[in-house]
Short mmCIF file of C-alpha atoms and ligand atoms in Angstrom, two decimals:
data_model
loop_
_atom_site.label_atom_id
_atom_site.label_comp_id
_atom_site.label_asym_id
_atom_site.label_seq_id
_atom_site.Cartn_x
_atom_site.Cartn_y
_atom_site.Cartn_z
CA UNK A 1 150.50 139.23 93.14
CA UNK A 2 153.31 137.05 91.76
CA UNK A 3 152.77 133.37 92.51
CA UNK A 4 154.79 130.21 91.68
CA UNK A 5 153.77 127.97 88.75
CA UNK A 6 150.51 126.18 89.26
CA UNK A 7 149.56 122.59 88.38
CA UNK A 8 146.22 122.37 86.73
CA UNK A 9 145.70 118.57 86.73
CA UNK A 10 142.03 117.88 87.63
CA UNK A 11 141.56 117.16 91.34
CA UNK A 12 140.40 113.56 90.96
CA UNK A 13 143.32 112.64 88.74
CA UNK A 14 145.69 114.36 91.18
CA UNK A 15 144.25 112.41 94.11
CA UNK A 16 144.48 109.16 92.17
CA UNK A 17 148.18 109.81 91.50
CA UNK A 18 148.76 110.91 95.10
CA UNK A 19 147.27 107.65 96.38
CA UNK A 20 148.68 105.17 93.88
CA UNK A 21 151.88 106.86 92.63
CA UNK A 22 152.76 109.29 95.44
CA UNK A 23 156.47 109.62 94.73
CA UNK A 24 156.31 109.52 90.92
CA UNK A 25 153.71 112.25 90.83
CA UNK A 26 155.76 114.52 93.10
CA UNK A 27 158.87 113.90 91.02
CA UNK A 28 157.02 114.69 87.80
CA UNK A 29 155.88 118.01 89.24
CA UNK A 30 159.40 118.79 90.43
CA UNK A 31 160.87 118.04 87.00
CA UNK A 32 158.35 120.31 85.34
CA UNK A 33 158.05 123.14 87.86
CA UNK A 34 161.13 123.04 90.09
CA UNK A 35 161.58 124.09 93.72
CA UNK A 36 158.19 125.59 94.42
CA UNK A 37 154.79 125.02 92.83
CA UNK A 38 151.09 125.25 93.60
CA UNK A 39 148.65 122.38 93.25
CA UNK A 40 144.94 122.86 92.72
CA UNK A 41 142.96 125.90 91.72
CA UNK A 42 141.33 126.82 94.99
CA UNK A 43 141.22 130.28 96.57
CA UNK A 44 143.87 129.25 99.09
CA UNK A 45 146.96 128.04 97.25
CA UNK A 46 148.52 124.74 98.36
CA UNK A 47 152.28 125.10 97.88
CA UNK A 48 154.85 122.30 97.72
CA UNK A 49 158.33 123.55 98.46
CA UNK A 50 161.64 121.72 98.19
CA UNK A 51 164.08 124.60 98.29
CA UNK A 52 166.17 124.36 101.50
CA UNK A 53 166.40 128.16 102.00
CA UNK A 54 162.65 128.51 101.52
CA UNK A 55 161.98 125.64 103.93
CA UNK A 56 164.35 127.20 106.45
CA UNK A 57 162.36 130.41 106.30
CA UNK A 58 159.08 128.56 106.86
CA UNK A 59 160.29 126.30 109.66
CA UNK A 60 162.08 129.06 111.57
CA UNK A 61 158.95 131.22 111.38
CA UNK A 62 156.38 128.52 111.94
CA UNK A 63 155.49 129.73 115.45
CA UNK A 64 155.15 133.39 114.52
CA UNK A 65 153.87 133.51 110.95
CA UNK A 66 152.11 130.18 110.52
CA UNK A 67 149.36 128.07 112.02
CA UNK A 68 150.05 124.37 112.43
CA UNK A 69 147.85 121.64 113.87
CA UNK A 70 144.13 122.13 114.43
CA UNK A 71 141.64 121.41 111.69
CA UNK A 72 139.05 118.71 111.47
CA UNK A 73 140.64 116.29 109.05
CA UNK A 74 141.22 112.59 109.16
CA UNK A 75 143.97 112.82 111.79
CA UNK A 76 141.56 114.40 114.26
CA UNK A 77 139.03 111.59 113.75
CA UNK A 78 141.85 109.11 114.05
CA UNK A 79 143.64 110.54 117.08
CA UNK A 80 141.29 113.05 118.71
CA UNK A 81 141.18 116.84 119.24
CA UNK A 82 143.69 116.74 122.08
CA UNK A 83 146.41 114.87 120.24
CA UNK A 84 149.76 116.67 120.03
CA UNK A 85 149.29 116.51 116.28
CA UNK A 86 145.96 118.35 116.46
CA UNK A 87 146.77 120.92 119.16
CA UNK A 88 147.89 124.36 118.10
CA UNK A 89 149.44 127.50 119.55
CA UNK A 90 150.22 127.72 123.25
CA UNK A 91 148.41 124.52 124.14
CA UNK A 92 150.59 122.63 121.69
CA UNK A 93 153.77 124.18 123.13
CA UNK A 94 152.75 123.36 126.70
CA UNK A 95 151.96 119.76 125.88
CA UNK A 96 155.21 119.34 123.97
CA UNK A 97 157.18 120.66 126.91
CA UNK A 98 155.45 118.17 129.13
CA UNK A 99 156.15 115.20 126.87
CA UNK A 100 159.71 116.08 125.85
CA UNK A 101 161.50 114.59 128.93
CA UNK A 102 159.99 111.18 128.11
CA UNK A 103 161.98 111.16 124.86
CA UNK A 104 165.32 112.55 126.02
CA UNK A 105 168.22 112.06 128.40
CA UNK A 106 168.10 109.34 131.01
CA UNK A 107 164.57 108.27 130.15
CA UNK A 108 165.56 107.72 126.53
CA UNK A 109 168.64 105.73 127.53
CA UNK A 110 166.52 103.50 129.75
CA UNK A 111 164.67 102.33 126.62
CA UNK A 112 167.91 100.97 125.09
CA UNK A 113 167.98 97.73 127.11
CA UNK A 114 164.27 97.33 126.61
CA UNK A 115 164.60 97.62 122.82
CA UNK A 116 167.44 95.13 122.86
CA UNK A 117 165.58 92.51 124.87
CA UNK A 118 162.34 92.92 122.90
CA UNK A 119 164.15 92.54 119.54
CA UNK A 120 166.06 89.55 120.89
CA UNK A 121 162.88 87.86 122.08
CA UNK A 122 160.75 88.63 119.02
CA UNK A 123 163.46 87.48 116.59
CA UNK A 124 163.93 84.21 118.53
CA UNK A 125 160.88 82.81 116.74
CA UNK A 126 162.51 83.13 113.30
CA UNK A 127 163.59 79.87 111.72
CA UNK A 128 166.52 79.01 109.50
CA UNK A 129 165.75 78.60 105.79
CA UNK A 130 162.22 79.89 106.30
CA UNK A 131 161.04 83.10 104.76
CA UNK A 132 159.42 85.64 107.06
CA UNK A 133 157.45 88.81 106.60
CA UNK A 134 159.87 91.58 107.57
CA UNK A 135 157.26 94.18 108.40
CA UNK A 136 155.39 91.84 110.77
CA UNK A 137 158.54 91.27 112.80
CA UNK A 138 159.52 94.95 112.83
CA UNK A 139 156.01 96.00 113.78
CA UNK A 140 155.87 93.47 116.60
CA UNK A 141 159.12 94.91 118.00
CA UNK A 142 158.21 98.59 117.66
CA UNK A 143 154.69 98.08 119.03
CA UNK A 144 156.00 96.30 122.12
CA UNK A 145 158.59 99.05 122.66
CA UNK A 146 156.06 101.87 122.49
CA UNK A 147 153.48 100.03 124.63
CA UNK A 148 156.09 99.63 127.30
CA UNK A 149 157.28 103.25 127.04
CA UNK A 150 153.70 104.57 127.18
CA UNK A 151 152.15 102.27 129.77
CA UNK A 152 155.16 100.87 131.59
CA UNK A 153 154.21 97.24 131.07
CA UNK A 154 153.72 95.14 127.98
CA UNK A 155 152.27 92.02 129.49
CA UNK A 156 148.90 90.70 130.52
CA UNK A 157 145.60 90.20 128.75
CA UNK A 158 144.75 93.88 128.29
CA UNK A 159 148.08 94.60 126.56
CA UNK A 160 147.76 91.57 124.35
CA UNK A 161 144.29 92.67 123.34
CA UNK A 162 145.38 96.27 122.77
CA UNK A 163 148.31 95.10 120.67
CA UNK A 164 146.10 92.93 118.47
CA UNK A 165 143.47 95.62 118.09
CA UNK A 166 146.03 98.31 117.19
CA UNK A 167 147.53 96.01 114.57
CA UNK A 168 144.14 95.29 112.98
CA UNK A 169 143.18 98.95 113.19
CA UNK A 170 146.24 100.05 111.26
CA UNK A 171 145.84 97.31 108.69
CA UNK A 172 142.73 99.17 107.45
CA UNK A 173 145.11 101.49 105.59
CA UNK A 174 147.92 99.10 104.76
CA UNK A 175 147.64 99.28 100.97
CA UNK A 176 146.96 102.08 98.48
CA UNK A 177 143.43 100.83 97.81
CA UNK A 178 142.61 100.68 101.53
CA UNK A 179 144.15 104.11 102.07
CA UNK A 180 141.67 105.62 99.57
CA UNK A 181 139.14 106.07 102.37
CA UNK A 182 141.41 108.67 104.02
CA UNK A 183 141.26 110.96 100.99
CA UNK A 184 137.52 110.70 100.32
CA UNK A 185 135.56 111.85 103.38
CA UNK A 186 132.27 110.74 101.78
CA UNK A 187 133.49 107.12 102.26
CA UNK A 188 133.83 107.76 105.98
CA UNK A 189 130.25 106.79 106.81
CA UNK A 190 129.19 104.32 109.44
CA UNK A 191 126.81 101.95 107.65
CA UNK A 192 127.35 99.10 110.06
CA UNK A 193 129.88 96.41 110.63
CA UNK A 194 129.89 95.26 107.03
CA UNK A 195 131.41 98.51 105.76
CA UNK A 196 135.12 99.30 106.14
CA UNK A 197 134.47 102.53 108.03
CA UNK A 198 131.94 100.81 110.27
CA UNK A 199 134.45 98.11 111.22
CA UNK A 200 137.14 100.74 111.66
CA UNK A 201 134.97 102.68 114.14
CA UNK A 202 134.05 99.53 116.06
CA UNK A 203 137.67 98.55 116.53
CA UNK A 204 138.44 102.13 117.54
CA UNK A 205 135.71 101.94 120.20
CA UNK A 206 137.29 98.78 121.64
CA UNK A 207 140.74 100.40 121.71
CA UNK A 208 139.30 103.52 123.39
CA UNK A 209 137.65 101.32 125.98
CA UNK A 210 140.88 99.59 126.88
CA UNK A 211 142.78 102.86 127.14
CA UNK A 212 140.12 104.47 129.34
CA UNK A 213 140.11 101.39 131.60
CA UNK A 214 143.87 101.67 131.96
CA UNK A 215 143.66 105.40 132.72
CA UNK A 216 141.02 104.75 135.37
CA UNK A 217 143.01 102.02 137.03
CA UNK A 218 146.13 104.14 137.09
CA UNK A 219 144.29 107.07 138.61
CA UNK A 220 143.24 104.79 141.47
CA UNK A 221 146.81 103.63 142.17
CA UNK A 222 147.70 106.75 144.14
CA UNK A 223 151.32 105.82 144.86
CA UNK A 224 152.20 104.37 141.49
CA UNK A 225 155.91 105.02 140.92
CA UNK A 226 156.19 104.13 137.23
CA UNK A 227 158.40 106.09 134.88
CA UNK A 228 156.12 105.59 131.91
CA UNK A 229 154.49 108.34 129.88
CA UNK A 230 151.00 107.71 131.25
CA UNK A 231 152.25 108.32 134.81
CA UNK A 232 154.03 111.49 133.68
CA UNK A 233 150.83 112.82 132.13
CA UNK A 234 148.59 111.84 135.07
CA UNK A 235 150.88 113.77 137.43
CA UNK A 236 151.08 116.84 135.18
CA UNK A 237 149.20 120.02 136.19
CA UNK A 238 148.45 123.15 134.17
CA UNK A 239 149.23 126.62 135.50
CA UNK A 240 145.92 126.64 137.42
CA UNK A 241 146.78 123.33 139.04
CA UNK A 242 144.29 121.27 136.98
CA UNK A 243 145.16 117.73 135.86
CA UNK A 244 144.56 116.48 132.31
CA UNK A 245 141.11 115.11 131.63
CA UNK A 246 140.61 111.45 130.69
CA UNK A 247 139.93 112.45 127.12
CA UNK A 248 143.10 114.53 126.90
CA UNK A 249 145.09 111.62 128.29
CA UNK A 250 143.47 109.20 125.88
CA UNK A 251 144.18 111.32 122.79
CA UNK A 252 147.83 111.80 123.73
CA UNK A 253 148.37 108.12 124.46
CA UNK A 254 146.82 106.90 121.24
CA UNK A 255 148.87 109.45 119.26
CA UNK A 256 152.11 108.18 120.72
CA UNK A 257 151.09 104.55 120.25
CA UNK A 258 150.32 105.09 116.57
CA UNK A 259 152.97 107.68 115.62
CA UNK A 260 155.53 105.85 117.71
CA UNK A 261 155.54 102.49 116.01
CA UNK A 262 154.22 102.54 112.43
CA UNK A 263 156.87 104.91 111.09
CA UNK A 264 159.73 103.19 112.90
CA UNK A 265 158.56 99.75 111.70
CA UNK A 266 158.53 100.95 108.07
CA UNK A 267 161.98 102.53 108.42
CA UNK A 268 163.41 99.37 109.95
CA UNK A 269 161.91 97.26 107.16
CA UNK A 270 163.58 99.52 104.60
CA UNK A 271 166.87 99.38 106.48
CA UNK A 272 167.00 95.57 106.48
CA UNK A 273 166.13 95.60 102.79
CA UNK A 274 168.84 98.10 101.80
CA UNK A 275 171.52 96.41 103.90
CA UNK A 276 170.92 93.20 101.97
CA UNK A 277 170.20 94.77 98.61
CA UNK A 278 173.70 96.29 98.76
CA UNK A 279 176.04 93.45 99.87
CA UNK A 280 178.93 95.89 100.37
CA UNK A 281 176.85 97.72 102.98
CA UNK A 282 176.15 94.50 104.87
CA UNK A 283 179.82 93.55 104.78
CA UNK A 284 180.96 96.92 106.04
CA UNK A 285 178.33 97.02 108.77
CA UNK A 286 179.24 93.56 110.00
CA UNK A 287 182.91 94.47 110.08
CA UNK A 288 182.07 97.51 112.24
CA UNK A 289 180.03 95.31 114.60
CA UNK A 290 182.85 92.78 114.86
CA UNK A 291 185.26 95.29 116.40
CA UNK A 292 182.87 95.95 119.27
CA UNK A 293 183.67 94.56 122.67
CA UNK A 294 181.78 91.31 123.25
CA UNK A 295 180.34 92.77 126.48
CA UNK A 296 177.72 94.63 124.57
CA UNK A 297 177.43 98.25 125.56
CA UNK A 298 174.34 99.49 123.78
CA UNK A 299 175.47 103.07 124.06
CA UNK A 300 178.60 102.26 122.02
CA UNK A 301 176.45 100.68 119.34
CA UNK A 302 174.36 103.81 119.06
CA UNK A 303 177.52 105.84 118.49
CA UNK A 304 178.87 103.72 115.59
CA UNK A 305 179.28 106.21 112.71
CA UNK A 306 178.68 103.71 109.90
CA UNK A 307 175.49 102.35 111.51
CA UNK A 308 174.32 105.92 111.98
CA UNK A 309 175.03 106.62 108.29
CA UNK A 310 173.09 103.49 107.20
CA UNK A 311 170.05 104.63 109.20
CA UNK A 312 170.32 108.21 107.91
CA UNK A 313 170.56 107.02 104.31
CA UNK A 314 167.54 104.73 104.85
CA UNK A 315 165.50 107.69 106.06
CA UNK A 316 166.78 109.88 103.24
CA UNK A 317 166.11 107.67 100.25
CA UNK A 318 162.49 106.79 101.17
CA UNK A 319 161.40 109.02 104.05
CA UNK A 320 158.25 107.38 105.43
CA UNK A 321 156.65 110.79 105.89
CA UNK A 322 156.92 112.33 102.43
CA UNK A 323 155.88 115.88 103.34
CA UNK A 324 156.12 117.60 106.72
CA UNK A 325 152.85 118.75 108.30
CA UNK A 326 151.25 121.63 106.51
CA UNK A 327 151.99 125.15 107.74
CA UNK A 328 149.19 127.67 107.07
CA UNK A 329 150.33 131.26 106.58
CA UNK A 330 148.76 133.81 108.93
CA UNK A 331 150.44 137.02 107.74
CA UNK A 332 151.50 138.15 104.24
CA UNK A 333 154.91 136.73 103.33
CA UNK A 334 157.46 137.21 100.59
CA UNK A 335 159.30 133.96 99.92
CA UNK A 336 161.69 133.10 97.08
CA UNK A 337 160.57 136.21 95.20
CA UNK A 338 156.86 135.37 95.40
CA UNK A 339 154.19 137.08 97.49
CA UNK A 340 151.84 134.91 99.50
CA UNK A 341 148.67 135.95 101.26
CA UNK A 342 147.36 134.67 104.61
CA UNK A 343 145.66 131.30 104.26
CA UNK A 344 148.28 129.91 101.86
CA UNK A 345 149.13 126.33 102.79
CA UNK A 346 152.77 125.16 102.64
CA UNK A 347 153.91 121.56 102.53
CA UNK A 348 157.71 121.18 102.97
CA UNK A 349 158.39 118.34 100.52
CA UNK A 350 160.82 116.11 102.43
CA UNK A 351 161.10 113.48 99.69
CA UNK A 352 161.88 116.04 97.00
CA UNK A 353 164.55 117.73 99.13
CA UNK A 354 166.16 114.35 99.78
CA UNK A 355 166.43 113.74 96.03
CA UNK A 356 167.88 117.06 94.95
CA UNK A 357 170.85 116.19 92.77
CA UNK A 358 172.66 119.38 93.85
CA UNK A 359 172.70 118.09 97.45
CA UNK A 360 172.63 114.31 96.95
CA UNK A 361 174.35 113.34 93.67
CA UNK A 362 172.98 110.02 92.32
CA UNK A 363 170.18 110.42 94.79
CA UNK A 364 168.54 107.11 93.88
CA UNK A 365 171.65 105.21 94.92
CA UNK A 366 171.80 103.89 98.51
CA UNK A 367 175.17 105.19 99.68
CA UNK A 368 175.56 105.66 103.47
CA UNK A 369 179.04 107.15 102.90
CA UNK A 370 177.48 110.44 101.84
CA UNK A 371 176.63 111.03 105.52
CA UNK A 372 180.27 110.41 106.51
CA UNK A 373 181.67 112.70 103.83
CA UNK A 374 179.68 115.82 104.67
CA UNK A 375 177.14 117.28 107.04
CA UNK A 376 173.73 118.32 105.81
CA UNK A 377 171.79 121.25 107.22
CA UNK A 378 168.43 120.56 108.97
CA UNK A 379 166.75 121.99 105.86
CA UNK A 380 168.63 119.71 103.44
CA UNK A 381 167.96 116.57 105.48
CA UNK A 382 164.70 116.45 107.38
CA UNK A 383 163.11 112.99 107.68
CA UNK A 384 161.64 114.08 111.03
CA UNK A 385 160.42 117.49 109.83
CA UNK A 386 161.57 120.57 111.72
CA UNK A 387 160.65 123.79 113.49
CA UNK A 388 158.10 123.75 116.29
CA UNK A 389 156.58 120.46 115.10
CA UNK A 390 159.74 118.43 114.63
CA UNK A 391 159.07 114.79 115.50
CA UNK A 392 159.12 114.38 119.26
CA UNK A 393 160.13 110.72 118.94
CA UNK A 394 163.15 111.38 116.68
CA UNK A 395 165.84 110.29 119.14
CA UNK A 396 163.83 107.24 120.21
CA UNK A 397 163.28 106.20 116.59
CA UNK A 398 166.96 106.59 115.66
CA UNK A 399 168.12 104.67 118.72
CA UNK A 400 165.55 101.96 118.12
CA UNK A 401 166.59 101.49 114.50
CA UNK A 402 170.23 101.04 115.49
CA UNK A 403 169.65 98.60 118.34
CA UNK A 404 167.16 96.47 116.41
CA UNK A 405 169.47 96.24 113.38
CA UNK A 406 172.43 95.38 115.57
CA UNK A 407 170.47 92.66 117.39
CA UNK A 408 169.10 91.05 114.23
CA UNK A 409 172.38 91.14 112.31
CA UNK A 410 174.29 89.75 115.29
CA UNK A 411 171.93 86.80 115.57
CA UNK A 412 171.34 85.85 111.96
CA UNK A 413 172.48 86.04 108.37
CA UNK A 414 169.70 86.99 105.99
CA UNK A 415 169.05 87.10 102.27
CA UNK A 416 166.33 88.73 100.20
CA UNK A 417 163.72 86.28 98.95
CA UNK A 418 163.62 88.11 95.62
CA UNK A 419 166.30 90.15 93.88
CA UNK A 420 163.75 92.55 92.36
CA UNK A 421 164.10 96.10 93.65
CA UNK A 422 161.34 97.05 96.12
CA UNK A 423 159.04 99.91 95.14
CA UNK A 424 157.57 102.02 97.93
CA UNK A 425 153.78 102.04 98.29
CA UNK A 426 151.28 104.15 100.17
CA UNK A 427 150.38 102.99 103.65
CA UNK A 428 147.80 105.33 105.13
CA UNK A 429 149.36 108.77 105.26
CA UNK A 430 152.87 107.35 104.98
CA UNK A 431 154.98 105.58 102.36
CA UNK A 432 156.30 102.11 103.16
CA UNK A 433 157.78 98.95 101.65
CA UNK A 434 155.10 96.67 100.18
CA UNK A 435 153.40 94.40 102.73
CA UNK A 436 154.48 91.29 100.88
CA UNK A 437 158.22 91.91 101.42
CA UNK A 438 159.92 88.79 102.75
CA UNK A 439 163.43 87.72 103.66
CA UNK A 440 165.02 84.37 104.48
CA UNK A 441 167.33 83.46 107.34
CA UNK A 442 170.31 81.56 106.01
CA UNK A 443 172.35 81.11 109.16
CA UNK A 444 172.08 81.47 112.91
CA UNK A 445 175.24 83.06 114.26
CA UNK A 446 177.06 82.09 117.42
CA UNK A 447 176.14 85.12 119.45
CA UNK A 448 175.88 85.54 123.20
C1 LIG B 1 161.50 106.68 111.82
C2 LIG B 1 160.50 107.03 112.59
C3 LIG B 1 159.77 108.35 112.51
C4 LIG B 1 159.67 109.26 111.48
C5 LIG B 1 160.30 109.18 110.10
C6 LIG B 1 158.84 110.35 111.96
C7 LIG B 1 158.54 111.48 111.21
C8 LIG B 1 157.80 112.54 111.68
C9 LIG B 1 157.54 113.75 110.94
C10 LIG B 1 158.04 114.07 109.51
C11 LIG B 1 156.77 114.55 111.71
C12 LIG B 1 156.21 115.93 111.31
C13 LIG B 1 157.18 117.02 111.71
C14 LIG B 1 156.95 118.35 111.04
O1 LIG B 1 155.94 118.57 110.37
O2 LIG B 1 157.83 119.21 111.16
C15 LIG B 1 156.54 113.86 112.95
C16 LIG B 1 155.79 114.35 114.02
C17 LIG B 1 155.53 113.65 115.17
N1 LIG B 1 156.04 112.40 115.51
FE1 LIG B 1 157.30 111.28 114.43
N2 LIG B 1 158.43 110.07 113.24
C18 LIG B 1 158.99 108.87 113.62
C19 LIG B 1 158.89 108.26 114.87
C20 LIG B 1 158.15 108.74 115.93
C21 LIG B 1 158.11 108.17 117.25
C22 LIG B 1 158.94 106.98 117.73
C23 LIG B 1 157.23 108.93 117.98
C24 LIG B 1 156.77 108.81 119.42
C25 LIG B 1 157.02 107.90 120.25
C26 LIG B 1 156.72 109.97 117.12
C27 LIG B 1 155.79 110.92 117.48
C28 LIG B 1 155.52 112.06 116.75
C29 LIG B 1 154.63 113.10 117.22
C30 LIG B 1 153.83 113.11 118.52
C31 LIG B 1 154.64 114.11 116.22
C32 LIG B 1 153.89 115.43 116.26
C33 LIG B 1 154.78 116.49 116.89
C34 LIG B 1 154.10 117.82 117.05
O3 LIG B 1 153.11 118.09 116.36
O4 LIG B 1 154.57 118.62 117.88
N3 LIG B 1 157.30 109.83 115.89
N4 LIG B 1 157.18 112.64 112.92
#
């Protein structure tokens, strides 16, 4: 059986590189082995692929030839067996169908004003000539937005507590060293509150408690008319007329809370960085904003081509999710001239595709214009993955990025607190700007 080139680096060294130098190690492999290569020596090959035609074949066949979701890895511990990320097959499709309306059409548009007012309010606390931690501000905004979308309200003691707990929970993995625990299951042992995993589990228990309390209360409010996701899920019935169990509701809610704000906060942090790292981008963006009617119509902002290109380029150059979810082959497959047997694991390498010089010349340069000059296929540009698992929150995330950037840039002028280029670092399973990244407000603008 003909297989692609295989990387024989010892497992521990590979993991070390994956944790501490995730992008460099992928790039080194790409330089040496090209579009498709196998890592590890196990019986079931683990294949990284960055060839758009190959990825197209995988993503268009991922319902029929591949298994996605399932498993018992870290994500299942983190989010539960009934999370959209863990579900597979028909159950996954049913749940996706149920959740999709919450992220499209009218419902999606109703979040626009919410995003605007939350970013306005959160950024009000920024002070002139003071440096601020960009991620903290972005995370505060995205967490409030998702709490409101999921539960319908973002006020009161329970929400405050949930917000604080979610923030501390995620900070367990906020640096490469802290993220190590994800990759070494033997570290995931509960030896009490003085161990990292022990504290992690105790915070998780408190979060679970709050979510179950909320579910219970909502179930009691028989005529609740909310348009939030929790209400949508409580009202949903399967084909036999059964409602979702409390545990199913819990797992879905926590998934959306986590997936829905961490990634968007990182992308927004990058966007603010790039806009100010490249002064010509800031200038151009501001000139596009200035031609807008002063009676702000958020839907016009979302349609601004240059703003769209800035967000696309941000998600291209450092996609926060470096590889799409793994797809496990279920039938024999010939791909790119190689023969693969069932059980082979494929990881579409988003970061590597986004840095192919044949598609993105000078790929390390931040140049939004490339998105105005040509269109890229969904297999050449895929920050949200693709196929049957494509990110369900894609439209929400894109809209949120645009409205938050517009709000912040309309209110203030910023500068970077250091001119050194930022290097991406691991943050849990994602890649993000370093936690220490700060900016300074230099001017408050006369803005409505
Ligand atoms: C810039 C922000 C975001 C990025 C870059 C991002 C990226 C991704 C990627 C790469 C995947 C895997 C897709 C695949 O393997 O084909 C994914 C899945 C997912 N994302 Fe996002 N995401 C973002 C924001 C959001 C938001 C706002 C939500 C929800 C409110 C969300 C919820 C999910 C869920 C539930 C899945 C699993 C979908 C499934 O398995 O069917 N994400 N995301």
